[in-house]
């Protein structure tokens, strides 16, 4: 199913911003919030994994219901999971379209990767402290 | 020991009223700060020593070796990028700009993926802004447009707007009206007197409709504009026009969505229209701590606020060309020095991939997403905790931060100063 993804800061993401290798950061940054009716249509429940694909790439996240979101709009906090989907094109402004990313979402049995593994996918070498 | 008037080193509010209790090099408690401040001060998960990547493994290294190798990487590169700067103090930022000039590098700060479009708009039409003190003491109408202060700047409302009384606003709760404009309901929109819900990408049209009403051309406004009814637009315009002093604060909801700098330009021009009737100001909600300072420092040295390219031997600025995301997308840079930020977490994946493919060095106290993409990381003291320096609040007010205690970590100036000396020696 197709959605529009928007992004923003959350207190939890901000609280763990200096501990990106930890599970609480991963859980917050890889959480995709959506209207419960959209979850019903997608046949997913809270905590289920979904594969989200955008122009910039594809990543696995976990669903959280958020009745404050209108149908068709999903929210992911700023971070490496949301940015894995954004296109690097800036239309000559320097700024990617982080707030309006068209994505497709489907249920999956895969698990969200930790940040270090996500960076390995980008060609990096995980550092475990 | 109890230390008063401590400056928070997290967001652009730079709250300077924190009371921090410390014992040795440990923070025991933080009073007055929000959750983010408490986490920042009490967090105890620094990188213990410099690290470098050789082949497929990480190893411990010394400051001497890491600094020497960083200078060599930068000197070997043809198109180095020096990126970040918003989490450190202006003295370190100043060194960064001078080093970029010596190297013929591009130097960019985090406004490139934050309020860069706001700066572009301000360059076009100016900035009718004011300090947060003016807002606190005078504003009776507050507009948050594309911003969610409760999550991103948790004390903005309690220190400067909705929940604090001012000299001319004796009872903020009764006298201040709050308007929130967003594409979704948020904790901030829940406490607004008027919540304007715009369809995604529709801000420009809504701003234009408001300008038309303020200009007396409201009869041309259609029944709905980007999901907002004509009635509500008139109501919002009326609230603004009847303000004694209005303040608009805008966030990334305007800078990162369709229209970008043009959204901000329209918002500034709405402010200008309103100023024909009453007093109105507009200001960006700057996010990452001293990002405003990086714009100040870059501008006072080079004339440009971010994305400054020295490859021609002079300062050259062209957002869309000399901005980090574009340089990395084009795979143009062949080395990168990251200071006090985390592009691995905040740039699109294609950019992270390029950072991983070139020698990237990071100077930062913590392990973050960029660590995994780097070749070297040099840990430093945290400004505002174990290092002191000057930073700018989101409204352009410089504030000297305090050092609460000494740790063994060098600060950003100490590390960058040594890299700079090596570069200068090599360049003659
Ligand atoms: S609002 Fe910002 S500056 Fe103030 S205490 Fe919270 S994080 Fe720190």
Coordinates of C-alpha atoms and ligand atoms in Angstrom, one line a residue, chain B residues 8-15 18 32-37 152-156 159, ligand 1:
Chain B
X8 CA 22.0 23.5 28.5
X9 CA 24.0 22.1 25.6
X10 CA 21.2 20.4 23.8
X11 CA 18.7 22.4 21.7
X12 CA 18.6 25.9 20.3
X13 CA 16.7 27.3 23.3
X14 CA 20.1 27.3 25.2
X15 CA 18.2 27.5 28.5
X18 CA 19.7 25.0 35.0
X32 CA 14.9 23.1 35.7
X33 CA 15.9 21.3 32.6
X34 CA 13.6 19.1 30.4
X35 CA 14.1 15.4 29.8
X36 CA 16.5 16.1 27.0
X37 CA 18.7 18.2 29.3
X152 CA 11.6 19.3 19.8
X153 CA 12.2 22.4 22.1
X154 CA 10.4 21.2 25.3
X155 CA 10.9 24.4 27.3
X156 CA 10.1 26.9 24.5
X159 CA 10.1 29.9 29.1
Ligands
LIG1 S1 14.4 23.2 26.0 FE1 16.3 22.7 25.0 S2 17.9 24.1 25.9 FE2 16.1 24.0 27.3 S3 16.5 22.4 28.8 FE3 15.3 21.4 27.1 S4 16.9 20.7 25.6 FE4 17.9 22.1 27.0

